[in-house]
Every structure is written in structure tokens, then in C-alpha cells.
Short mmCIF file of N, CA and C in Angstrom, two decimals:
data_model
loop_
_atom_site.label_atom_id
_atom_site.label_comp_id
_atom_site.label_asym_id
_atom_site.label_seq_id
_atom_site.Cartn_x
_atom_site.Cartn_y
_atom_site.Cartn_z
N UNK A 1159 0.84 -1.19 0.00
CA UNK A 1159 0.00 0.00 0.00
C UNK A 1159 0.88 1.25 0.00
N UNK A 1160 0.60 2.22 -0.58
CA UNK A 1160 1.38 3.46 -0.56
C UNK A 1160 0.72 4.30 0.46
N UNK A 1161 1.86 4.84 0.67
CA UNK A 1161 1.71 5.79 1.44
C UNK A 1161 1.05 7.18 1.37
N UNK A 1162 0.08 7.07 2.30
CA UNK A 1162 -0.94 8.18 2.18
C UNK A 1162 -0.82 9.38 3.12
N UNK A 1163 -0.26 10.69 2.72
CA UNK A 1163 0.16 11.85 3.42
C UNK A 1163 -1.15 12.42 4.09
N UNK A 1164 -2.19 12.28 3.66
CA UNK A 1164 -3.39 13.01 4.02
C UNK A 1164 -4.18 12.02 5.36
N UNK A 1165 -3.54 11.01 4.95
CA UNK A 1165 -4.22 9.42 6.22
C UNK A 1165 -3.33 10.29 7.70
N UNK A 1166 -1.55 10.02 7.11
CA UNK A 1166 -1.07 10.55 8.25
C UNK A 1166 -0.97 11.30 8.79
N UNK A 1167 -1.28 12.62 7.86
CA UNK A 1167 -1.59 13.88 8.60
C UNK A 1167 -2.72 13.64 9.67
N UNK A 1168 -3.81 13.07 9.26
CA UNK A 1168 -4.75 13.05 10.27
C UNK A 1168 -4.21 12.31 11.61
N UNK A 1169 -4.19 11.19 11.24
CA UNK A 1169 -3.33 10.34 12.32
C UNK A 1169 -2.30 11.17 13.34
N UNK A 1170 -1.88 12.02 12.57
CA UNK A 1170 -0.83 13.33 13.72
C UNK A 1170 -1.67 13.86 14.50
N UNK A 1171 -2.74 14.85 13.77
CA UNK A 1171 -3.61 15.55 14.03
C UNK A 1171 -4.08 15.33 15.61
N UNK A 1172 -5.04 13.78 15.34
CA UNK A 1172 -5.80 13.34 16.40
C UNK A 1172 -4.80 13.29 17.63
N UNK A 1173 -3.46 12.34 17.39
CA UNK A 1173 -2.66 12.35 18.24
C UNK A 1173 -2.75 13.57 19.27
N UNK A 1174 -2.14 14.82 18.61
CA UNK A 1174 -2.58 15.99 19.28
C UNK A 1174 -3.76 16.65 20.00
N UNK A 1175 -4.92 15.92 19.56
CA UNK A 1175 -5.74 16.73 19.84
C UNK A 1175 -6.05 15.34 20.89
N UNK A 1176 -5.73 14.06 20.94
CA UNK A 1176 -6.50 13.11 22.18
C UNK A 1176 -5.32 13.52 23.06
N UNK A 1177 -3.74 13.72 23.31
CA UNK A 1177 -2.74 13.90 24.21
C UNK A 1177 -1.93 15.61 23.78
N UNK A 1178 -2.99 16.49 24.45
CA UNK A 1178 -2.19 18.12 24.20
C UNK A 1178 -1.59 18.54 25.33
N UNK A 1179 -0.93 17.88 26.89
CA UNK A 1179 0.16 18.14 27.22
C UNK A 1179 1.20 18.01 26.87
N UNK A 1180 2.22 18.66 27.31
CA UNK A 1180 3.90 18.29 26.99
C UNK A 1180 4.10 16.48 27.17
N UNK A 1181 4.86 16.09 26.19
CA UNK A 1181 5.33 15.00 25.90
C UNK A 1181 6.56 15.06 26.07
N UNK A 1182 7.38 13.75 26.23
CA UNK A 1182 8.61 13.70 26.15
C UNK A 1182 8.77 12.08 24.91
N UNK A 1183 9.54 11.98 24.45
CA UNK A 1183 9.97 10.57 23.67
C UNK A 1183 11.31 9.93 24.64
N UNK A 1184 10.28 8.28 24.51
CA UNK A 1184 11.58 7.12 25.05
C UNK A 1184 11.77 6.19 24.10
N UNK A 1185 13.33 6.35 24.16
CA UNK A 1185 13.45 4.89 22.73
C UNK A 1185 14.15 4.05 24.08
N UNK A 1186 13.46 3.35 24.60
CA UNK A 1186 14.15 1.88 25.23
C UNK A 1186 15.26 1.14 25.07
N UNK A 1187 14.86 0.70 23.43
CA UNK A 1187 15.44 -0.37 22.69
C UNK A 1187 16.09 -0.33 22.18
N UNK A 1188 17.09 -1.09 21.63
CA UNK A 1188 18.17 -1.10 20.97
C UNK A 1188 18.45 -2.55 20.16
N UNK A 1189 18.76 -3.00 19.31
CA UNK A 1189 19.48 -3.73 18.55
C UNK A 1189 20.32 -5.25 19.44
N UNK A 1190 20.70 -4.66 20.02
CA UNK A 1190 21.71 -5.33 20.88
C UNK A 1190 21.37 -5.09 22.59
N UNK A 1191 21.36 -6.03 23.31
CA UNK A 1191 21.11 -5.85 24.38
C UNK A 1191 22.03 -5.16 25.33
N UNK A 1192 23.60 -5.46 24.54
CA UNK A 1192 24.50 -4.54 25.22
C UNK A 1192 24.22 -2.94 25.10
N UNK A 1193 23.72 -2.26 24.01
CA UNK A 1193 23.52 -1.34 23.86
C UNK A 1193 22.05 -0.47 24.60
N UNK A 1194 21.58 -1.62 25.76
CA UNK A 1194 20.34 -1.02 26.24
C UNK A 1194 20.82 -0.37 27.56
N UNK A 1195 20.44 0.66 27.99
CA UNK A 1195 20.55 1.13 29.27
C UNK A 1195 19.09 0.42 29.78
N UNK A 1196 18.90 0.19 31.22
CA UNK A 1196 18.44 -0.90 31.90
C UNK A 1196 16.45 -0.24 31.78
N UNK A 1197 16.24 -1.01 31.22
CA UNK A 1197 14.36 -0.78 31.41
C UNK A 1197 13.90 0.11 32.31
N UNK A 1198 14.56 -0.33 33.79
CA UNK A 1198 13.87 0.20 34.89
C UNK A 1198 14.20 1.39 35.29
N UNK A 1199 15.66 1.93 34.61
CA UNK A 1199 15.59 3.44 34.97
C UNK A 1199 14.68 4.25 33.48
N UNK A 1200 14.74 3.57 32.59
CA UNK A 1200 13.93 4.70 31.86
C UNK A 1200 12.50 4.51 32.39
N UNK A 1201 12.10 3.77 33.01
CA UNK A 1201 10.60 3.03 33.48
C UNK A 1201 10.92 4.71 35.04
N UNK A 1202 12.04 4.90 35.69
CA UNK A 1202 12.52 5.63 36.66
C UNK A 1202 12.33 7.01 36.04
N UNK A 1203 12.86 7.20 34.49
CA UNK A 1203 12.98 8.79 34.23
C UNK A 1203 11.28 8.80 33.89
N UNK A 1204 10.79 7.97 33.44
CA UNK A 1204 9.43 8.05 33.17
C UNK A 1204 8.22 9.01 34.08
N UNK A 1205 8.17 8.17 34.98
CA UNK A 1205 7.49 8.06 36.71
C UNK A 1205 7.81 9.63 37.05
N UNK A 1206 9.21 9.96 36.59
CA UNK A 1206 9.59 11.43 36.89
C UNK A 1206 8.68 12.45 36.14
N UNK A 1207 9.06 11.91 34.93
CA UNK A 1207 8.25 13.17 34.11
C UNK A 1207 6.87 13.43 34.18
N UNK A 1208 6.43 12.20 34.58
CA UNK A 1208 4.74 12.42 34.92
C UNK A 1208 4.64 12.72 36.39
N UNK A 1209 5.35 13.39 36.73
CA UNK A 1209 5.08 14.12 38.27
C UNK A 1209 5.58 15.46 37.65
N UNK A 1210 6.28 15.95 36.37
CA UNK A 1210 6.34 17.21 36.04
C UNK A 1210 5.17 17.64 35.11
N UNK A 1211 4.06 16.90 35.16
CA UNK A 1211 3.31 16.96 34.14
C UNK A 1211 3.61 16.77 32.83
N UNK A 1212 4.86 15.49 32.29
CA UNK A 1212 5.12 16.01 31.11
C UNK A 1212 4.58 14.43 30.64
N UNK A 1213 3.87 13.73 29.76
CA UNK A 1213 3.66 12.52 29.59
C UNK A 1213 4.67 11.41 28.49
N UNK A 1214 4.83 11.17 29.24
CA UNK A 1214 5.91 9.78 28.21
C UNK A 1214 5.52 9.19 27.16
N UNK A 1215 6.36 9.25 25.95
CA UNK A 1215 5.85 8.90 25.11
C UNK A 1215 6.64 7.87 24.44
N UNK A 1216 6.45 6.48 24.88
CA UNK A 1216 7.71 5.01 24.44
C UNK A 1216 7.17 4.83 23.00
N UNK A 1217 8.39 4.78 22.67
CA UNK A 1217 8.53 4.17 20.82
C UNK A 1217 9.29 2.49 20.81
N UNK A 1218 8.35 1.69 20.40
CA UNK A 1218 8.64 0.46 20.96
C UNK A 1218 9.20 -0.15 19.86
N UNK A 1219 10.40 -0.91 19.05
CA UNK A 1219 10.14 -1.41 17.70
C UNK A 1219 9.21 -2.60 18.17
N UNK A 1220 9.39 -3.06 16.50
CA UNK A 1220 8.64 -4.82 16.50
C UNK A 1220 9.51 -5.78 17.19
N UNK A 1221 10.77 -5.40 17.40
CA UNK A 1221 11.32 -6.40 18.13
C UNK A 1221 11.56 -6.28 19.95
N UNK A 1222 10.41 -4.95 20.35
CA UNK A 1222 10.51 -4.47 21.73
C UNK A 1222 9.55 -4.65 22.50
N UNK A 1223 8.13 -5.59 21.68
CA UNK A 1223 7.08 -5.67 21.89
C UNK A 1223 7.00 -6.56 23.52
N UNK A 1224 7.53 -7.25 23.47
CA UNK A 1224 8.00 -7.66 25.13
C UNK A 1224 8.07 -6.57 26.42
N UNK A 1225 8.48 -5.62 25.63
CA UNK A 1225 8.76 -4.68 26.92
C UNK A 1225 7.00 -3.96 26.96
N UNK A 1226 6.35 -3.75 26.70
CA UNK A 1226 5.13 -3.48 26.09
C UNK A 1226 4.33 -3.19 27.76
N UNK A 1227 4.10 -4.37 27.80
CA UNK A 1227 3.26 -5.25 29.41
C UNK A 1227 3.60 -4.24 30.84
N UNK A 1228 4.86 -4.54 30.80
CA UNK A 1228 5.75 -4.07 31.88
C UNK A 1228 6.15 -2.46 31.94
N UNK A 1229 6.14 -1.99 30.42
CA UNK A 1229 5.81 -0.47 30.85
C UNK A 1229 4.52 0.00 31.38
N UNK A 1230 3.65 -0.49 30.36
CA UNK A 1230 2.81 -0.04 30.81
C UNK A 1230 1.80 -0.36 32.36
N UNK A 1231 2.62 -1.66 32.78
CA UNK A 1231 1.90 -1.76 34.72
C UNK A 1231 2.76 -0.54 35.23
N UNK A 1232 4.64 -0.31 34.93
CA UNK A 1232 5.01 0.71 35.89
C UNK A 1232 4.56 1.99 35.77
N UNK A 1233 4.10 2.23 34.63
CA UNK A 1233 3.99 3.66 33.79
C UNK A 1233 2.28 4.00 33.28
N UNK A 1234 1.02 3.93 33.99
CA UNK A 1234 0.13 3.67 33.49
C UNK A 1234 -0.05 4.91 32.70
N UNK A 1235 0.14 6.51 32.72
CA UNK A 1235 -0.03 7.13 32.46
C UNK A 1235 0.76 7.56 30.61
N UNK A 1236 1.88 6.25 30.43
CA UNK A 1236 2.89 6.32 29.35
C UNK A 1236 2.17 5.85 28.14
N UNK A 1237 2.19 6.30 26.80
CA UNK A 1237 1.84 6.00 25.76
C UNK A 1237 2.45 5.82 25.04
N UNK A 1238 1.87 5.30 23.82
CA UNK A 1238 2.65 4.40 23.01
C UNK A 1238 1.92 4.74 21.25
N UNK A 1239 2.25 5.49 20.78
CA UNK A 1239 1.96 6.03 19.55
C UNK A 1239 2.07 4.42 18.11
N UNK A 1240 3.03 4.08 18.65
CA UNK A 1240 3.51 2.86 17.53
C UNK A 1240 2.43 1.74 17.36
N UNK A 1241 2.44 1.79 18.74
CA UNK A 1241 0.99 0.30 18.97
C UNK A 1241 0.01 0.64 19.26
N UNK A 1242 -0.56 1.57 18.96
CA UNK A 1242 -2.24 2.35 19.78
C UNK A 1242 -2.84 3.28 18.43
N UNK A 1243 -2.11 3.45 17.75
CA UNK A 1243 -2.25 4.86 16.71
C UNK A 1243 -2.06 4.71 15.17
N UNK A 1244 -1.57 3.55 14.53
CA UNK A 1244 -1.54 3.12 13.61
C UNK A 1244 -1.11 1.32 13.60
N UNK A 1245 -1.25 1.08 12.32
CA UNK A 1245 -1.40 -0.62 12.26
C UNK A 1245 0.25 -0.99 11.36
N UNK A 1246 0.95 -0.18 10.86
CA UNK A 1246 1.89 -0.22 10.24
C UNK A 1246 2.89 0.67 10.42
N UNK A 1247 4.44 0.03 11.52
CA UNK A 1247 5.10 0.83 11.73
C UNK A 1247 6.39 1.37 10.49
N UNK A 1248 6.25 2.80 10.31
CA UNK A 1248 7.47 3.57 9.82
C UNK A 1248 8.37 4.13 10.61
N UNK A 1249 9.27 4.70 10.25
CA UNK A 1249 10.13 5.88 10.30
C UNK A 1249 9.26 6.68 9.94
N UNK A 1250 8.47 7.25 9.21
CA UNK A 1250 7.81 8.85 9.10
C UNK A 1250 6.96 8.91 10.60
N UNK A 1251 6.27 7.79 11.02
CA UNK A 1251 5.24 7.88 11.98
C UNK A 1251 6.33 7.82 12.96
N UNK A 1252 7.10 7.39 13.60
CA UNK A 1252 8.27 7.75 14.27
C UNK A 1252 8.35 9.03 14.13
N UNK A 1253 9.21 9.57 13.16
CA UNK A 1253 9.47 10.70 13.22
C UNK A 1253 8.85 12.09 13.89
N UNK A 1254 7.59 11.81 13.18
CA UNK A 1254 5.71 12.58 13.15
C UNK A 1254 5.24 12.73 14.21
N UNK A 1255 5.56 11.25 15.13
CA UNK A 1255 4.68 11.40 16.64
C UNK A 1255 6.40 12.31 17.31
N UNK A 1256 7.01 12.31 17.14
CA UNK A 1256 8.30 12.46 18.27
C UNK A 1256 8.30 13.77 17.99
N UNK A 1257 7.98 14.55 16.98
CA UNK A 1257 7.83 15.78 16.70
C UNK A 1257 6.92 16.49 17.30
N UNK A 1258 6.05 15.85 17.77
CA UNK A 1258 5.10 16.57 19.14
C UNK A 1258 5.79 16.10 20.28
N UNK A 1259 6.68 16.01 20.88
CA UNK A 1259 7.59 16.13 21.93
C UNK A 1259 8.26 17.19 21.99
N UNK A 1260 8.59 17.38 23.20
CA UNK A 1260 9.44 18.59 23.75
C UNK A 1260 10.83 18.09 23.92
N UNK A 1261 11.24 17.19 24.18
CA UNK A 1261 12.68 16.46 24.06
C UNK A 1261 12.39 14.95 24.25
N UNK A 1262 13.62 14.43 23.55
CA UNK A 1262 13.71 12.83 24.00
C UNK A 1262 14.55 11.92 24.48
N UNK A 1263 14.66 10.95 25.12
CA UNK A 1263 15.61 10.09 25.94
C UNK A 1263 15.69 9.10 25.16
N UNK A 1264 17.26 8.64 24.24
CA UNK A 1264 17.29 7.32 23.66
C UNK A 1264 18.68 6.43 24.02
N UNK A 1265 18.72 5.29 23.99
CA UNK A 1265 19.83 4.76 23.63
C UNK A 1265 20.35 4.77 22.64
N UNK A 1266 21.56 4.34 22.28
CA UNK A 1266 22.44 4.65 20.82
C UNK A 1266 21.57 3.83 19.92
N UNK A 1267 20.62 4.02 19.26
CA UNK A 1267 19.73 3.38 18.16
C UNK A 1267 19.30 4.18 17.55
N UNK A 1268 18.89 3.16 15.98
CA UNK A 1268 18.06 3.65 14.97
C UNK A 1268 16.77 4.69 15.52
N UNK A 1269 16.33 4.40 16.49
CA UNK A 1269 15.30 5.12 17.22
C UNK A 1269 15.42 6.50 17.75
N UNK A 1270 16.59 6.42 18.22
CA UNK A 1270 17.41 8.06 18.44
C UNK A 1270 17.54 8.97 17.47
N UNK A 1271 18.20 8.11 16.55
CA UNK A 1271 18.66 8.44 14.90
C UNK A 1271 17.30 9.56 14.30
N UNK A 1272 15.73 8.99 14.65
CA UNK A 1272 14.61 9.02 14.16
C UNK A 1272 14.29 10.35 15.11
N UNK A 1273 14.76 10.26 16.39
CA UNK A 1273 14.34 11.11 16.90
C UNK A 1273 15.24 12.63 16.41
N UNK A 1274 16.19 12.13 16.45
CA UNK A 1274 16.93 13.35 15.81
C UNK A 1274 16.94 14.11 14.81
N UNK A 1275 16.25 13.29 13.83
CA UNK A 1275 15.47 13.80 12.69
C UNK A 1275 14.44 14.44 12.64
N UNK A 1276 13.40 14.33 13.95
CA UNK A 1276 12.65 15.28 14.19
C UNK A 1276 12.90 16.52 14.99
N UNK A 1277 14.16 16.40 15.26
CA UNK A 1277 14.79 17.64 15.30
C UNK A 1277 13.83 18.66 16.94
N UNK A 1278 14.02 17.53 17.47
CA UNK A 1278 13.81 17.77 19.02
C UNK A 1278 15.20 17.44 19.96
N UNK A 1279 15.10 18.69 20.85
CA UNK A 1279 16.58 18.03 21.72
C UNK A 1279 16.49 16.51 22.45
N UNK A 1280 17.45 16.32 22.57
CA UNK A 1280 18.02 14.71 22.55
C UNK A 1280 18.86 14.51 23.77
N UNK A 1281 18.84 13.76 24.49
CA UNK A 1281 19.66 12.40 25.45
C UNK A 1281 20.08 11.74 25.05
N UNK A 1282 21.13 11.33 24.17
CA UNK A 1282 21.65 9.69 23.76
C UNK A 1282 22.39 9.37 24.67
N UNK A 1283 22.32 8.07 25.16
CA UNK A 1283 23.08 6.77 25.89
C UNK A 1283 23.62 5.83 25.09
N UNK A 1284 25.49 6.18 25.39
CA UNK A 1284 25.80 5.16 25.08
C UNK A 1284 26.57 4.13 25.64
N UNK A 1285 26.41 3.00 25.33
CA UNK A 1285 27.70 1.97 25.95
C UNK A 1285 28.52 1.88 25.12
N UNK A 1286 28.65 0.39 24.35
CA UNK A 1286 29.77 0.47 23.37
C UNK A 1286 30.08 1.21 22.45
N UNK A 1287 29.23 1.52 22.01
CA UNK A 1287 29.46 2.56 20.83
C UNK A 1287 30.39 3.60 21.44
N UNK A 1288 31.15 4.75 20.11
CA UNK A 1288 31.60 5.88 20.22
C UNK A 1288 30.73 6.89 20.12
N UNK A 1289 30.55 7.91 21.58
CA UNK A 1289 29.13 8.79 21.71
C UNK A 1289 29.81 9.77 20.61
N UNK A 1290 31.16 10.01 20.33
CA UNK A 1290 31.75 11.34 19.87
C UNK A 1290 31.00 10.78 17.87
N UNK A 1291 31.67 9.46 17.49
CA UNK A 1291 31.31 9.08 16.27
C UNK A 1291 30.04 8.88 15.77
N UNK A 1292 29.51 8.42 16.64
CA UNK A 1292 27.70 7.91 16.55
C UNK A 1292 26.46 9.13 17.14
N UNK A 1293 27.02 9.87 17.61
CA UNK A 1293 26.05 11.03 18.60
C UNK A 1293 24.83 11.74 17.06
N UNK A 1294 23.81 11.56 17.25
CA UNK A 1294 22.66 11.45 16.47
C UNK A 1294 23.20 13.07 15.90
N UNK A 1295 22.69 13.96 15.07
CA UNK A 1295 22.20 14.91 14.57
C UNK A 1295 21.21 15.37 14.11
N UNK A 1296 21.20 16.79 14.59
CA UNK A 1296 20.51 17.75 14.14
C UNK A 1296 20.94 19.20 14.26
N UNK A 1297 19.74 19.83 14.06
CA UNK A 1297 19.55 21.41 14.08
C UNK A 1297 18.86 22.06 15.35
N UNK A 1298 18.70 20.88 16.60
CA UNK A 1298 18.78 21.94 17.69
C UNK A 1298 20.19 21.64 18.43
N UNK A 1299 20.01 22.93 19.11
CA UNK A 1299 21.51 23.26 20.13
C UNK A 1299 21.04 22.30 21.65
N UNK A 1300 20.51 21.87 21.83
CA UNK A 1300 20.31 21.08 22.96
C UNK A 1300 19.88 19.72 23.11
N UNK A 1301 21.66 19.17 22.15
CA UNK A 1301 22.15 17.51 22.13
C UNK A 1301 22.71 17.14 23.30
N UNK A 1302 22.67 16.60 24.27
CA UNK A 1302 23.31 15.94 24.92
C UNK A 1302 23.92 13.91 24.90
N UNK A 1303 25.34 13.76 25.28
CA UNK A 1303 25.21 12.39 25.18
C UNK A 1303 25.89 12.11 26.80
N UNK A 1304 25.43 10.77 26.82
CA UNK A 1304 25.91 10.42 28.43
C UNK A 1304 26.89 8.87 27.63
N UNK A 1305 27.64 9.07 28.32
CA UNK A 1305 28.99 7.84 27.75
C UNK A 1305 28.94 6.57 28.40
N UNK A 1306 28.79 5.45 29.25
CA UNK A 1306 28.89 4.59 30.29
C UNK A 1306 30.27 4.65 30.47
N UNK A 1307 31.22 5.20 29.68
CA UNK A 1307 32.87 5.01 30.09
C UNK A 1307 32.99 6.10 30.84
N UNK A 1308 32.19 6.81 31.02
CA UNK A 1308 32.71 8.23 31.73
C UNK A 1308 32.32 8.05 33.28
N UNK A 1309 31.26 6.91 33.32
CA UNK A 1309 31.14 6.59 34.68
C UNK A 1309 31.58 5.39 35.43
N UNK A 1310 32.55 4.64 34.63
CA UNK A 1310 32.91 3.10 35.41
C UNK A 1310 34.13 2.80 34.14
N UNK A 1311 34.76 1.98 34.64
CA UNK A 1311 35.60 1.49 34.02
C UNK A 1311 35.49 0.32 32.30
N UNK A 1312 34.36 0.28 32.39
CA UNK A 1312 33.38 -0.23 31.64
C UNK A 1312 32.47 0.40 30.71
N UNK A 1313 32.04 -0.05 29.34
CA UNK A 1313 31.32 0.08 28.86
C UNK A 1313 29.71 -0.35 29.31
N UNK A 1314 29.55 -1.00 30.35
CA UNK A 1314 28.48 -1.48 30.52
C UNK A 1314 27.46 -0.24 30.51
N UNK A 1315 26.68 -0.34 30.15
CA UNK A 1315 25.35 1.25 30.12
C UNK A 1315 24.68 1.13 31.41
N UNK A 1316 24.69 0.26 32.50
CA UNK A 1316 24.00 0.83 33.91
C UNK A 1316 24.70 1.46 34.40
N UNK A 1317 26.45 1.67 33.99
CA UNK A 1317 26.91 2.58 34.92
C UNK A 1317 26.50 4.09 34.68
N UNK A 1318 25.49 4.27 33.81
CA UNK A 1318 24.75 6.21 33.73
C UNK A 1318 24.12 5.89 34.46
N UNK A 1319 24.56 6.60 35.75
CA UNK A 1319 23.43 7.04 36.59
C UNK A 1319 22.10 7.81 36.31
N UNK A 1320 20.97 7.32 37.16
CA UNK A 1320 19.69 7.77 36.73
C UNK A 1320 19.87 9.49 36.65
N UNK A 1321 20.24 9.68 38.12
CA UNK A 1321 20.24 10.99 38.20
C UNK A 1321 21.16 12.14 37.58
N UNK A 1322 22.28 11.28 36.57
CA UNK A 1322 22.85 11.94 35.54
C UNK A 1322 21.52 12.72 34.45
N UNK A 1323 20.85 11.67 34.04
CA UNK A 1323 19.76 12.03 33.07
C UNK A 1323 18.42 12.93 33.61
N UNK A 1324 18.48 12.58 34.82
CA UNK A 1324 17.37 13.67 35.43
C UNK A 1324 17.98 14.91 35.54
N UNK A 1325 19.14 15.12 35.85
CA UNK A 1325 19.59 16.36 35.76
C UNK A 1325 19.94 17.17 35.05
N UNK A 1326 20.29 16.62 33.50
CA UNK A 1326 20.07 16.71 32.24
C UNK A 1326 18.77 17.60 31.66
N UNK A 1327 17.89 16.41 31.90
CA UNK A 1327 16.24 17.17 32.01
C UNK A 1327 16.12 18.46 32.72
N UNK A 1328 16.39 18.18 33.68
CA UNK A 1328 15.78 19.41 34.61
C UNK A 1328 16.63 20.74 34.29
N UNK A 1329 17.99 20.72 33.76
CA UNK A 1329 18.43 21.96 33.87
C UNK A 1329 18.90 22.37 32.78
N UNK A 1330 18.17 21.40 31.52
CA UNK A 1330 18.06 21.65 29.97
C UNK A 1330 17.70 21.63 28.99
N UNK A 1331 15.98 20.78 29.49
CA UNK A 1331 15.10 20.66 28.42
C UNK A 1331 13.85 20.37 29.11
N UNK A 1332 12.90 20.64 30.31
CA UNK A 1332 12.25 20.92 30.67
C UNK A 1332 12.03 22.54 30.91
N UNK A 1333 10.79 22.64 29.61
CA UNK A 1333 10.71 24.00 29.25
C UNK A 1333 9.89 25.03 30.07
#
């Protein structure tokens, strides 16, 4: 089926008009499990933002659908644009919903990548990867990356502390 600009416009539309507080975007997932920072603190930055009034907005791929259940018991208030809002996931609808966000929290993934393209400020987490080589782009001034080498001797990604990223938020993209 081709793609219909006038379907997705609407599909944006409603988005906006059923969720018109501040949003934030979570990309969870990653490719590689080494490359995930741990469920339960973004399930942690989550819980946060909906005590700032800002509502979470998880971008799940097809291969994240597991995590699905479990956000949504910790996070009842968190939504999910990918699995609630259309029947066929893209990159444009990625892009489209993350563009009604005010900033987003990702790990080093294609999902970040997407978010960066919508050209909202950004959090990337990385472990193995190089944050300096891989650090997403765009055209806003308020990129941030958090390294796991900068906090442990290790690449492992639980060593970013939660409250690295909350403080991030709070004193650079909570508007």
C-alpha cells in the first residue's frame, strides 16, 4: 500500500488533539542488548516526568514488543503512539509522533537516529558505541550524550546514573 500523506496527517492531528500536554519521547530499545541502558531506569525517568506533568511517550520497535506489558503496569499514564495509533510501523510515523515532543531520551539506536530527525533536543546513551562518532544529529543546540565510560571502568550502560539524566532534564530541556 502506498503511502498516504493526508491518512497521516490526520493520524498526527488526532494524536494531538487526544494527548495536548507536553510530551517527552523514550526509545528503550536497541538492537543489541548490550547497547540497552536498563528498562527500569527509563521506566525511573518516566514516573519522573509524569510528576512534572510532562507525559511519556515510548517508541517500541517490532522487536521491543515484550517490553510493552511491563511499561505499561510501571507507567500507566505512558503511551505508546507505535501500537495504539496506527497498524503499520514507519520511520515517518516515528518521526511525526516524536515531533510533538518537547525532548527525547534514547539509547544509541536507529530510534534516536529518528528522533533526531525530528529535530527535538536529545539524550543519547551510550555503551559500546563511540558517543563522539555515533552522537545522532541535528539542528537543535540542545544535544546531549551520556557515555557509560565516563562513569565506570566499563562500557556497561547501567553505569549512567539515573540521576545523571534527570539532571540533564531538569536543567536543559524541561521547558
Amino acid at each position: 500500500e502506498k503511502f498516504n500523506i493526508t491518512k497521516h496527517k490526520n493520524i498526527i492531528k488526532d494524536f494531538v488533539h487526544k494527548y495536548p500536554q507536553k510530551k517527552a519521547a523514550i526509545c528503550p530499545g536497541a538492537s543489541i542488548k548490550k547497547k540497552r541502558w536498563p528498562l527500569e531506569n527509563f521506566i525511573f525517568v518516566a514516573k519522573f516526568l509524569t510528576k512534572k506533568k510532562i507525559k511519556p511517550v515510548f517508541f517500541l520497535g517490532p522487536n521491543e514488543q515484550n517490553l510493552l506489558q511491563e511499561i505499561k503496569n510501571e507507567v500507566p499514564l505512558a503511551i505508546f503512539p507505535l501500537q495504539t495509533e496506527i497498524r503499520e510501523i514507519t520511520p515517518t510515523h516515528t518521526i511525526s509522533f516524536a515531533q510533538k515532543c518537547i525532548f527525547g531520551v534514547s539509547n544509541d539506536t536507529g530510534c534516536g537516529h529518528l528522533l533526531a530527525t525530528a529535530n527535538i533536543p536529545l539524550i543519547t546513551l551510550f555503551g559500546p558505541t563511540n558517543s563522539c562518532k555515533f552522537q545522532p544529529f541535528n539542528n537543535h543546540k540542545s544535544n546531549f550524550s551520556l557515555s557509560a565510560r565516563d562513569f565506570g571502568k566499563n562500557n556497561d550502560m547501567s553505569n549512567i546514573p539515573i540521576k545523571s539524566v534527570i539532571d540533564l532534564i531538569n536543567n536543559n530541556l524541561i521547558l
